[in-house]
Coordinates of C-alpha atoms and ligand atoms in Angstrom, one line a residue:
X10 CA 0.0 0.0 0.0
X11 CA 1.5 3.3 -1.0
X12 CA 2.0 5.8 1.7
X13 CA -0.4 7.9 3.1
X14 CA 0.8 11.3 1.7
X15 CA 0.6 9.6 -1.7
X16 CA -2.9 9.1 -2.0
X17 CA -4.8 10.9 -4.8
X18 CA -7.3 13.5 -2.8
X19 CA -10.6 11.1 -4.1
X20 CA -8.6 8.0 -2.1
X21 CA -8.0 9.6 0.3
X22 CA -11.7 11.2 1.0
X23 CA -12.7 8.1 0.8
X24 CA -10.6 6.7 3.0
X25 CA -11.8 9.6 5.2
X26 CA -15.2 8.7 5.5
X27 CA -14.9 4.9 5.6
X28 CA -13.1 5.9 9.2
X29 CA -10.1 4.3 7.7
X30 CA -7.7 6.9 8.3
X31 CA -8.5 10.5 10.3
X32 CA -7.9 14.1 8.9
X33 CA -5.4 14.4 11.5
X34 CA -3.6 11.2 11.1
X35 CA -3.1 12.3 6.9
X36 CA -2.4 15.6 8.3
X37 CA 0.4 14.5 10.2
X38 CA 1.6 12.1 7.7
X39 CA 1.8 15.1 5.1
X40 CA 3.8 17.4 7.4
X41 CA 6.1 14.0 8.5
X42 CA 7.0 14.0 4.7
X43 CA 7.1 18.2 4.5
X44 CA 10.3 18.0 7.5
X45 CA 11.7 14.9 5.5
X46 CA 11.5 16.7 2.2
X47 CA 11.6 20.6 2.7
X48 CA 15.6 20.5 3.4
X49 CA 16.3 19.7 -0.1
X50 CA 12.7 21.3 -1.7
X51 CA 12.3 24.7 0.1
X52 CA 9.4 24.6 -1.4
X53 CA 7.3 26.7 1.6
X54 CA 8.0 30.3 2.6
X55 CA 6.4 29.2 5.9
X56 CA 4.6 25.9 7.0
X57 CA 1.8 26.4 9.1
X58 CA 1.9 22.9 11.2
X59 CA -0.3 24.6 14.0
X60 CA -2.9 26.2 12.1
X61 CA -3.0 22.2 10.2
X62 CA -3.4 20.5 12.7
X63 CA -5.9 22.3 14.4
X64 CA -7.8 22.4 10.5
X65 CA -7.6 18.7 10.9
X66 CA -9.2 18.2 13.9
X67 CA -11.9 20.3 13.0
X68 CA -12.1 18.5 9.8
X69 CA -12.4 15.0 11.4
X70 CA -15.9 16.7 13.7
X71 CA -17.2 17.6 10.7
X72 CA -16.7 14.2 8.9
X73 CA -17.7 12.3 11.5
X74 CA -21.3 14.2 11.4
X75 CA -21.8 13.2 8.0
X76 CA -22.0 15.2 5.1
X77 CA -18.7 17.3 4.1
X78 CA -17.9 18.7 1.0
X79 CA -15.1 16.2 -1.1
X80 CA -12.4 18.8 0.5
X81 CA -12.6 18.1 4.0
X82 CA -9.8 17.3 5.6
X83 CA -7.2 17.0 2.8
X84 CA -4.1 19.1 3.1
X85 CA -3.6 21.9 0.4
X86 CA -0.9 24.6 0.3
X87 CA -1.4 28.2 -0.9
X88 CA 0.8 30.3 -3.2
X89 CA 1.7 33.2 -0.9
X90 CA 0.6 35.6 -3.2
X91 CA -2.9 34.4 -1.9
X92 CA -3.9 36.4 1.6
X93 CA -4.6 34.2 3.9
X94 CA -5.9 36.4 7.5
X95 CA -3.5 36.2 10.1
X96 CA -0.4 34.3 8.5
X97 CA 2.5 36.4 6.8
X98 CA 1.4 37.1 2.9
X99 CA 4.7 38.6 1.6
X100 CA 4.4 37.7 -2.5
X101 CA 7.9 36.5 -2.3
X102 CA 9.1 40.0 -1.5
X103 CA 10.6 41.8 1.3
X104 CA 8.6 44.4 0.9
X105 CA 5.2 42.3 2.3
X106 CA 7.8 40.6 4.9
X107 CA 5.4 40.6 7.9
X108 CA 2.6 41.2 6.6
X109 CA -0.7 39.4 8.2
X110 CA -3.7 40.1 6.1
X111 CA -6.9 41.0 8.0
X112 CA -8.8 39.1 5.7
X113 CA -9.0 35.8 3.5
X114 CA -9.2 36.0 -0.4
X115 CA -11.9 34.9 -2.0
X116 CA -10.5 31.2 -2.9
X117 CA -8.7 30.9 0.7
X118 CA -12.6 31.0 1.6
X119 CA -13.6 29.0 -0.4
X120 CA -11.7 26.2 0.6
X121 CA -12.2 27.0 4.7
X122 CA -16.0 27.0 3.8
X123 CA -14.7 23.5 2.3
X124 CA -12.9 22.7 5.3
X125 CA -9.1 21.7 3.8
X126 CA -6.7 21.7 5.8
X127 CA -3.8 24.5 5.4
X128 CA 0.0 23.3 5.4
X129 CA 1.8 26.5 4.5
X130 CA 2.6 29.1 2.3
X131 CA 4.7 28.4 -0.7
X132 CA 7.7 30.3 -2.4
X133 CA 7.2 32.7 -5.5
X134 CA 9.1 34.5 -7.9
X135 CA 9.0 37.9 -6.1
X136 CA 5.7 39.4 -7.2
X137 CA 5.0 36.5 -9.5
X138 CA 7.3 37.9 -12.0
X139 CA 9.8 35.2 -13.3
X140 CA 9.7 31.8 -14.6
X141 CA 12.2 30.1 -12.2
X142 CA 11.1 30.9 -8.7
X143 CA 14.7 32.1 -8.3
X144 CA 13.8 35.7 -8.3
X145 CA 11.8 35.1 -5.0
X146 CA 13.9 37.3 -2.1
X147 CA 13.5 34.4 0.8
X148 CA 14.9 31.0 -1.1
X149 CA 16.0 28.7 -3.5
X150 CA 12.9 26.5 -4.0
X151 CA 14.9 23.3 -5.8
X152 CA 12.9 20.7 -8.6
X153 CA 12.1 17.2 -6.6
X154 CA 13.1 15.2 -9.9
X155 CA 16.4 17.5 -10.2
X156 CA 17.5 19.3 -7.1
X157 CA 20.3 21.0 -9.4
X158 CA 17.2 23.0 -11.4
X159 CA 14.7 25.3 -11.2
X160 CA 10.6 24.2 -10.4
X161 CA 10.0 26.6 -12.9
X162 CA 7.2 29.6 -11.8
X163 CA 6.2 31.6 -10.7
X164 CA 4.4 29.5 -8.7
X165 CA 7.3 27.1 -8.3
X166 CA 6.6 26.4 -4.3
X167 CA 3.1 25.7 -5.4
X168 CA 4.3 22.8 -8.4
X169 CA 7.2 21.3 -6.1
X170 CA 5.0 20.6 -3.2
X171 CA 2.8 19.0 -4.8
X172 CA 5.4 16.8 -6.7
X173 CA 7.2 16.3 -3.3
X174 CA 4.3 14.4 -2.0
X175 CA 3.9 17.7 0.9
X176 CA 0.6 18.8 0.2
X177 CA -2.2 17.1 -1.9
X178 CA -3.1 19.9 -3.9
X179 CA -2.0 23.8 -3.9
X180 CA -2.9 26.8 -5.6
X181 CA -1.1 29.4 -7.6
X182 CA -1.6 31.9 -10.2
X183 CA -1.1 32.7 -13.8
X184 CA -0.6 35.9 -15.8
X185 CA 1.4 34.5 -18.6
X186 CA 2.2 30.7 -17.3
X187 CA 3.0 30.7 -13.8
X188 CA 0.5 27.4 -13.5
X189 CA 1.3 25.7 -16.7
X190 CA 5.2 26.0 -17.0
X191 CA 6.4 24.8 -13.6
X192 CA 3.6 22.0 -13.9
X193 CA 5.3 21.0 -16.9
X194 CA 8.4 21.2 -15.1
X195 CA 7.8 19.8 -11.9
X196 CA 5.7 16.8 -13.5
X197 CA 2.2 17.5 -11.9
X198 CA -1.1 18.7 -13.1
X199 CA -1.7 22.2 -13.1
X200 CA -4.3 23.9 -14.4
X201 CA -5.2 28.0 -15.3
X202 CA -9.0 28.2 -15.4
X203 CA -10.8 31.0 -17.9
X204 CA -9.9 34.5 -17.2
X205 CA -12.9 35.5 -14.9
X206 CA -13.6 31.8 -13.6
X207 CA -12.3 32.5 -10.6
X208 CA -12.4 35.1 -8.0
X209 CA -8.9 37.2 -8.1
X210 CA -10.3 39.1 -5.0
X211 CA -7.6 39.5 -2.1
X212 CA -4.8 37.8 -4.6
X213 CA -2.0 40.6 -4.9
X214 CA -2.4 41.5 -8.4
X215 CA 0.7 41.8 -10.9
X216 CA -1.2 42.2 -14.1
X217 CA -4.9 42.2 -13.2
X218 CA -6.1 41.7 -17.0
X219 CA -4.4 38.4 -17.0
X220 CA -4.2 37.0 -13.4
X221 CA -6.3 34.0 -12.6
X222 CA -5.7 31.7 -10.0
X223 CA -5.6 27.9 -10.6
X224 CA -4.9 24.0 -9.1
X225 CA -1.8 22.1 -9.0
X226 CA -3.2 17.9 -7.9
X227 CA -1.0 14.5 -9.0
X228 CA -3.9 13.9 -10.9
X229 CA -6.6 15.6 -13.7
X230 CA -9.6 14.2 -11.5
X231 CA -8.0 16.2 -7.9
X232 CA -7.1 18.8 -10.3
X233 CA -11.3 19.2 -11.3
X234 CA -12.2 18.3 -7.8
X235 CA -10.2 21.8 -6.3
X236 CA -11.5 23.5 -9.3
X237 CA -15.0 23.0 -8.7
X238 CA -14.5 24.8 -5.3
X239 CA -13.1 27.6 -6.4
X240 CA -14.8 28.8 -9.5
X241 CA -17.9 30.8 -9.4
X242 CA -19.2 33.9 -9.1
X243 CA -17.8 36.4 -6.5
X244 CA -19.3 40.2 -6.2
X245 CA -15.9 41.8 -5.0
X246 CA -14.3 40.5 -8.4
X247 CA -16.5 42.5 -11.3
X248 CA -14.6 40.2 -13.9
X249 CA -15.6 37.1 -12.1
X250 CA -18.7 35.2 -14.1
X251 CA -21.8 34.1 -13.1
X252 CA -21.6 31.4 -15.4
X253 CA -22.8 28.2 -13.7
X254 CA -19.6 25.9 -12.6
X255 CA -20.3 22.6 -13.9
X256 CA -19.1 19.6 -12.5
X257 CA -15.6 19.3 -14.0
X258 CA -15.1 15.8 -12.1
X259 CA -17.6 14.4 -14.0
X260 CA -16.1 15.1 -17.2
X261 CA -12.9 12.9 -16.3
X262 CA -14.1 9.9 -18.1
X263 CA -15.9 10.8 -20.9
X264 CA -14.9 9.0 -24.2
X265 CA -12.7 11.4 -26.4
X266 CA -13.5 9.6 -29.2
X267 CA -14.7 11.9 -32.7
X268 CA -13.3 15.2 -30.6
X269 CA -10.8 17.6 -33.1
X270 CA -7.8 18.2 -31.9
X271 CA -5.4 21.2 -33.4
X272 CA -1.5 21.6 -33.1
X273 CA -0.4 24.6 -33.7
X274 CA 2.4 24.7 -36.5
X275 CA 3.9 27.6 -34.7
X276 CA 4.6 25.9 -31.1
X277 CA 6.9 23.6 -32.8
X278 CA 10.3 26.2 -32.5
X279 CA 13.7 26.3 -33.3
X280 CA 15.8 25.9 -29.9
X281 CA 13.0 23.7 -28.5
X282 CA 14.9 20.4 -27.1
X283 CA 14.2 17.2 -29.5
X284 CA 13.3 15.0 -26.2
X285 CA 9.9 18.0 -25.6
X286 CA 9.2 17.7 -29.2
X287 CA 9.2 13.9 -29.4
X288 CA 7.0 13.6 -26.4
X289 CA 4.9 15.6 -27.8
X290 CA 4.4 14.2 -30.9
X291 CA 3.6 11.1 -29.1
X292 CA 1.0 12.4 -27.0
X293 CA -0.6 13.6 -29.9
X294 CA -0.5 10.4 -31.3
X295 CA -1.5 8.9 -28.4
X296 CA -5.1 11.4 -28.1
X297 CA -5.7 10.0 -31.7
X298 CA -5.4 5.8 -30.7
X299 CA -8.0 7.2 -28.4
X300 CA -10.4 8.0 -31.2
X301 CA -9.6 12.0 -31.2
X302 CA -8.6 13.5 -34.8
X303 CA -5.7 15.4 -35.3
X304 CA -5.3 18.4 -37.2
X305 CA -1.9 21.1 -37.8
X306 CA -3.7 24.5 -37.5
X307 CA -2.0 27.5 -37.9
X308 CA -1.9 30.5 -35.3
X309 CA -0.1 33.3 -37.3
X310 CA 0.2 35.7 -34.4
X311 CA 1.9 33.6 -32.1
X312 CA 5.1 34.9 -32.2
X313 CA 3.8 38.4 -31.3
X314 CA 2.7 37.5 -28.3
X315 CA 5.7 37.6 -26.2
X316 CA 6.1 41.4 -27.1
X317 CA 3.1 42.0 -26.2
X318 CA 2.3 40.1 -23.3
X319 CA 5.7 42.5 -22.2
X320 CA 4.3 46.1 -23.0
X321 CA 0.7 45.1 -21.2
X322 CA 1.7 43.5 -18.0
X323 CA 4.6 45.8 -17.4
X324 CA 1.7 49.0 -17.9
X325 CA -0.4 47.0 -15.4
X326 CA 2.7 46.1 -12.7
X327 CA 3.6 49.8 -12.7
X328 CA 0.3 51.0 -11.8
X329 CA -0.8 47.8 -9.2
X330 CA 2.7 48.0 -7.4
X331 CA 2.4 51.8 -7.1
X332 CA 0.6 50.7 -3.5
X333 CA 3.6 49.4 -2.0
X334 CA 5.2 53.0 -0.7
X335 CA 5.6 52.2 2.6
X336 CA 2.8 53.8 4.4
X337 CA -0.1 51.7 3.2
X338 CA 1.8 48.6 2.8
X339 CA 5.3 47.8 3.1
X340 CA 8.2 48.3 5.2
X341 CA 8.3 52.2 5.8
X342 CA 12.0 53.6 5.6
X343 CA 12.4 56.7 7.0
X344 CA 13.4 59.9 4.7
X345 CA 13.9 63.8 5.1
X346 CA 10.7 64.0 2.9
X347 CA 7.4 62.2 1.9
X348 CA 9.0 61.4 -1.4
X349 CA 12.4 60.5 0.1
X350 CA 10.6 57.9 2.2
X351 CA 8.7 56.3 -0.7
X352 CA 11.8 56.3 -2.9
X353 CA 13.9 54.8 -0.5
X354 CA 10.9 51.9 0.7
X355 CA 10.4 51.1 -2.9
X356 CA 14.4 51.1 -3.4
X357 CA 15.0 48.6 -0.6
X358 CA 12.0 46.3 -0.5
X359 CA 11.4 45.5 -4.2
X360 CA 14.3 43.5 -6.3
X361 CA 15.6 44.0 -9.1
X362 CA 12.9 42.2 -11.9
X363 CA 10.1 43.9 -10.0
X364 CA 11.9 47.5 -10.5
X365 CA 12.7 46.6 -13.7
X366 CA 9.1 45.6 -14.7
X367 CA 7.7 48.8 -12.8
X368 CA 10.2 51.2 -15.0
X369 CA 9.1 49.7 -18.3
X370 CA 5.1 49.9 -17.5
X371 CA 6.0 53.2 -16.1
X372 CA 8.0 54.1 -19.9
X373 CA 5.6 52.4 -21.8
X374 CA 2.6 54.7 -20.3
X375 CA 4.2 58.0 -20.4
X376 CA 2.5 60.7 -22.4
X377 CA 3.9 60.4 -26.0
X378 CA 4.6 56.8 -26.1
X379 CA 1.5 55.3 -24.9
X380 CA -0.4 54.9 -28.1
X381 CA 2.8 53.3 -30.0
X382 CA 2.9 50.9 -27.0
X383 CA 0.0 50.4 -24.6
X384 CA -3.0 50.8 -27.7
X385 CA -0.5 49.1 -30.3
X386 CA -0.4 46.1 -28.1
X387 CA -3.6 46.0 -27.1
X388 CA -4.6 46.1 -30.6
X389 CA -1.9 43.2 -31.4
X390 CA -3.6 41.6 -28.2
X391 CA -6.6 41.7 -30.4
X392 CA -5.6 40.0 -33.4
X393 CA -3.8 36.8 -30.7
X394 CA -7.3 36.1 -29.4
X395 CA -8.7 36.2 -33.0
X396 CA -5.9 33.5 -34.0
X397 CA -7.7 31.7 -31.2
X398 CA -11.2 32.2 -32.4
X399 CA -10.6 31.0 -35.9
X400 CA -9.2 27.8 -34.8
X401 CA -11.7 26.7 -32.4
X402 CA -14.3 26.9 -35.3
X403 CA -12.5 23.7 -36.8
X404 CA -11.0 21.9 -33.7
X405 CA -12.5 21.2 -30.3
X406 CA -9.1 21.9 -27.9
X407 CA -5.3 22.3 -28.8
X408 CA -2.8 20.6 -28.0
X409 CA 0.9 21.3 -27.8
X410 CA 4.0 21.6 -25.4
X411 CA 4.2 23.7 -22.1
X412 CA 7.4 24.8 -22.5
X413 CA 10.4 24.3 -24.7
X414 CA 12.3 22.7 -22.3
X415 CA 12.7 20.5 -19.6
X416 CA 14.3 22.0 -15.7
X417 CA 17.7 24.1 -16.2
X418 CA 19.7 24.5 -13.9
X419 CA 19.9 27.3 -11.5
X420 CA 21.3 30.2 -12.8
X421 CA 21.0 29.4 -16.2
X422 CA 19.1 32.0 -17.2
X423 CA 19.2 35.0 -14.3
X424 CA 21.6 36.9 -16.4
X425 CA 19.7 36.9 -19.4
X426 CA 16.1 38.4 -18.8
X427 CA 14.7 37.5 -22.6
X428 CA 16.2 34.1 -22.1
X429 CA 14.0 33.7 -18.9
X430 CA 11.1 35.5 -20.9
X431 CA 11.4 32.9 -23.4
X432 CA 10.6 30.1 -20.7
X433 CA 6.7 31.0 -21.7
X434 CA 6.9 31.5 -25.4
X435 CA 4.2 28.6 -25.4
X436 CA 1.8 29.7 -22.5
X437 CA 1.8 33.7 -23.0
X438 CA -1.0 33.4 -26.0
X439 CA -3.5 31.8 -24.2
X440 CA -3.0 34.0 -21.2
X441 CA -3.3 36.7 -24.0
X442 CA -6.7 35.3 -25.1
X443 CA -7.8 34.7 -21.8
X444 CA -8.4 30.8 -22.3
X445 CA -8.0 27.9 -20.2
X446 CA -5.2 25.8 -20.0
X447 CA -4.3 22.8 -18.4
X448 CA -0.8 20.9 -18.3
X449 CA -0.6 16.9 -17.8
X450 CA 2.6 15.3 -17.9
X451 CA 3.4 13.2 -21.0
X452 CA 7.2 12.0 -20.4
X453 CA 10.7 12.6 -19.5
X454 CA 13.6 13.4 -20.6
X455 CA 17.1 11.4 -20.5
X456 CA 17.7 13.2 -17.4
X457 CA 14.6 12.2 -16.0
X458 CA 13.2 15.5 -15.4
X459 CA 9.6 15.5 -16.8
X460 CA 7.9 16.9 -19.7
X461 CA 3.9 18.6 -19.7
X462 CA 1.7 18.5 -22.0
X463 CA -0.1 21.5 -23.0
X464 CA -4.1 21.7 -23.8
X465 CA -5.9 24.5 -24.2
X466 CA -9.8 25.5 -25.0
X467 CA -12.3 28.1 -25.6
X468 CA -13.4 29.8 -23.2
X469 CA -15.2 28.4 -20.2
X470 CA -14.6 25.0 -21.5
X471 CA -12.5 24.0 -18.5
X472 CA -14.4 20.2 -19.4
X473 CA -12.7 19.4 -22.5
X474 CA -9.5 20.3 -20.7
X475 CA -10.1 17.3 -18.2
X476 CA -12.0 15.3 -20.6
X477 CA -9.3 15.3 -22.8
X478 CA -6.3 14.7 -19.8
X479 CA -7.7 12.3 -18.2
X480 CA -7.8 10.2 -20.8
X481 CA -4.5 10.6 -21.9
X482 CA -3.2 10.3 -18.0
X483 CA -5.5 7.1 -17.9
X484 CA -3.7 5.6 -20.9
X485 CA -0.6 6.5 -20.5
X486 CA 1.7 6.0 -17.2
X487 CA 3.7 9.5 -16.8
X488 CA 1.6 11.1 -13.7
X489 CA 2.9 11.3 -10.7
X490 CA 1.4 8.5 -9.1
X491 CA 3.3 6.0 -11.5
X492 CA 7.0 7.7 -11.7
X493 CA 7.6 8.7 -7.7
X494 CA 10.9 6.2 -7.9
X495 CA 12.2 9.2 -10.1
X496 CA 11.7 11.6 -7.2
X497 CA 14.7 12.3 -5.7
X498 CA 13.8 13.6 -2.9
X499 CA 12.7 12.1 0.9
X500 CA 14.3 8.9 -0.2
X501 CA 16.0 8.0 2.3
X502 CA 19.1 9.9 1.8
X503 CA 18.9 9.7 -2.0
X504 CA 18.9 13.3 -2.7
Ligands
LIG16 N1 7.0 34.0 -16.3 C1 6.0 35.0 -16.7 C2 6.5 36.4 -16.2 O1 7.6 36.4 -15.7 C3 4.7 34.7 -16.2 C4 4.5 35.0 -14.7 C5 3.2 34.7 -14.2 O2 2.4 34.0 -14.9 N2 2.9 35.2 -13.0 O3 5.9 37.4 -16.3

């Protein structure tokens, strides 16, 4: 029998209410394997062992009197971008250090009302900005399958956690691929809902036209199951729908058979490695033994999308991050002047991507330069989503890789910024069009570090995404659950 922190969170609920196991008792076994596997994973900004345990125990009342939502009682971990009242929210930045929210976000509700059970906070590229979770300013959060690379991010704490076995579940956030690319990475499923699906309310915004917040699970059918209690309507979030949320568990297992599947000509690049590419193409091959067609497609703007997705977000940074002078949040420093004191808070508590983001947004929308910037792009922003449109007239979901390549190692890229921008050259577009995306793992390289693959659908077709993964992770063995000898962490001295 496999160990208790690897159950899947449907064998574990079940296990739950059968009086098997307790809440507390898979509580403890998660945070036995957070201490045996956070030395080498740094994975948490800060574990919150108190606050689980006590979740736990309330969990295990409210199972015992029947009737608890599928959540109760499973241990999740929280992207600490995501306020959470009373524990430090810093966004990876010492500018937040400290900081203790007077209030949940929307989703952190959502799963109390659920009654999960919170292990900790997890590491971030600072602000969300970055692709390697190495511009965070408290720590190194290392890959479980590789300890010598990157997660990926900017939800790297949120993919590694999961991989590590020390939460079943977390959440994190996407603005360009913060979800999808460390997923791929870190071998786990992770999924960025529709933009408006879910609640950004009390998530610190970087680029509020793209953020959405989104599941990392081992598996597509946990991956649905934490959807389905976040998404829905929320009054603080005006961009949040009122769409009805279907039941996305139920559409893990339906046959894929006669669906149309597109691959986009363009996602197939040079400088991609061959091992990505091969996997791919098998995947693909693999949807159509299940009965789906598949057909090349074009999408002729994609390689304007990393240009723009890097005027708009930069324009929205500079203007969300503008809060952080020291007096309404942040660490004050003191100054001879008002404006002395904000420029020295701002100079000491943000790094150097985030100042670096905030000057360009701050360029890009100055008087004489915003309409050959801000409107061009928004315009070229236009014609991305139209690409999108076009093709989802002919196919039913596309399908193509995460990310160009596998983990690197740390460092690799810091000097470079447009090397580290080119880490999402695959997940910027749909984060562009505001579609969903979800990322399953479909191999591994020589090196054993894993490969995602990459599906994405119209909007608010989150069900074909998990229609569509689970039955590739059903037919295939690459999840999580099946490859955890690769892991090479908490083996027993193996890292
Ligand atoms: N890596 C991208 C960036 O640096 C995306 C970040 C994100 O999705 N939060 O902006």
């Amino acid at each position: 029998m496999s160990e208790m922190y690897e159950l899947t969170i449907e064998q574990a609920a079940i296990a739950l209410r059968v009086g098997a196991i307790s809440s507390v008792e898979l509580t403890q076994a998660v945070l036995d394997r957070l201490a045996a596997t956070e030395p080498a994973v740094a994975a948490f900004i800060e574990p919150t062992p108190e606050v689980a345990l006590a979740g736990a125990a309330a969990a295990d009342a409210r199972l015992r009197a029947g009737d608890a939502p599928l959540l109760c009682g499973i241990p999740g971990a929280l992207k600490d971008l995501i306020a959470t009242r009373g524990i430090q929210t810093t966004a990876g930045s010492q500018m937040l250090k400290g900081y203790r929210p007077i209030y949940d976000a929307h989703v952190t509700q959502r799963l109390i009302d659920a009654g999960y059970v919170l292990v900790g906070k997890t590491n971030l590229d600072e602000f969300a900005m970055g692709s390697s979770t190495e511009t965070s300013s408290y720590q190194t959060t290392r890959n479980p399958f590789c300890p010598d690379c990157v997660p990926g991010g900017s939800s790297g704490g949120s993919a590694a956690c999961v991989a590590a076995g020390s939460a079943f579940f977390s959440l994190g956030t996407d603005t360009g691929g913060s979800i999808r690319q460390p997923a791929s990475l870190c071998g786990v499923v992770g999924m960025k809902p529709t933009y408006g699906r879910v609640s950004r309310w009390g998530v610190i915004a970087m680029a509020s036209s793209l953020d959405q917040v989104g599941p990392f699970a081992r598996t597509v059918k946990d991956c649905a199951a934490v959807l389905e209690c976040l998404a829905g309507r929320d009054e603080r979030d005006a961009t949040s729908s009122s769409r009805a949320v279907p039941s996305y568990r139920e559409a893990c297992g339906r046959d894929i058979a006669g669906l149309k599947l597109g691959v986009p000509r363009e996602y197939f690049i040079d400088g991609m490695e061959p091992a990505v590419e091969q996997s791919i193409r098998a995947a693909v091959a693999q949807l159509e033994g299940l009965g789906a067609t598949a057909v090349e497609i074009s999408l002729p703007h994609t390689s304007y999308a990393l240009p723009t997705y890097y005027i708009i977000m930069p324009c929205e940074v500079s203007a969300n991050l503008a809060r952080f002078d020291g007096i309404r949040y942040g660490v004050p420093q003191p100054g001879e002047t008002m404006w002395e004191a904000y420029a020295k808070t701002r100079g000491a508590g943000f790094g150097a991507e985030v100042k670096r983001r905030i000057m360009l947004g701050t360029y890009a929308l100055s008087a004489g330069y915003h309409d050959a910037y801000y409107v061009r792009a928004q315009k070229v922003r236009t014609l991305i989503k139209q690409d999108f449109d076009q093709a989802f007239e002919q196919v039913d979901a596309i399908v193509c890789p995460a990310s160009p390549t596998t983990a690197f190692p740390f460092g690799a890229k810091m000097d470079d910024p447009i090397q580290m921008y080119l880490s999402d050259v695959f997940t910027l577009a749909a984060s562009l069009a505001g579609l969903p995306g979800l990322v399953v793992p479909c191999g591994f390289d020589a090196a054993s570090k894993p490969i995602g693959l990459q599906l994405i659908a119209p909007h608010w077709r989150e069900e074909t995404l998990f229609q569509v993964a689970h039955a590739f992770e059903q037919s295939t063995s690459w999840s999580q659950p099946q490859n955890r000898h690769r892991l090479r962490v908490g083996q027993g001295g193996a890292q």
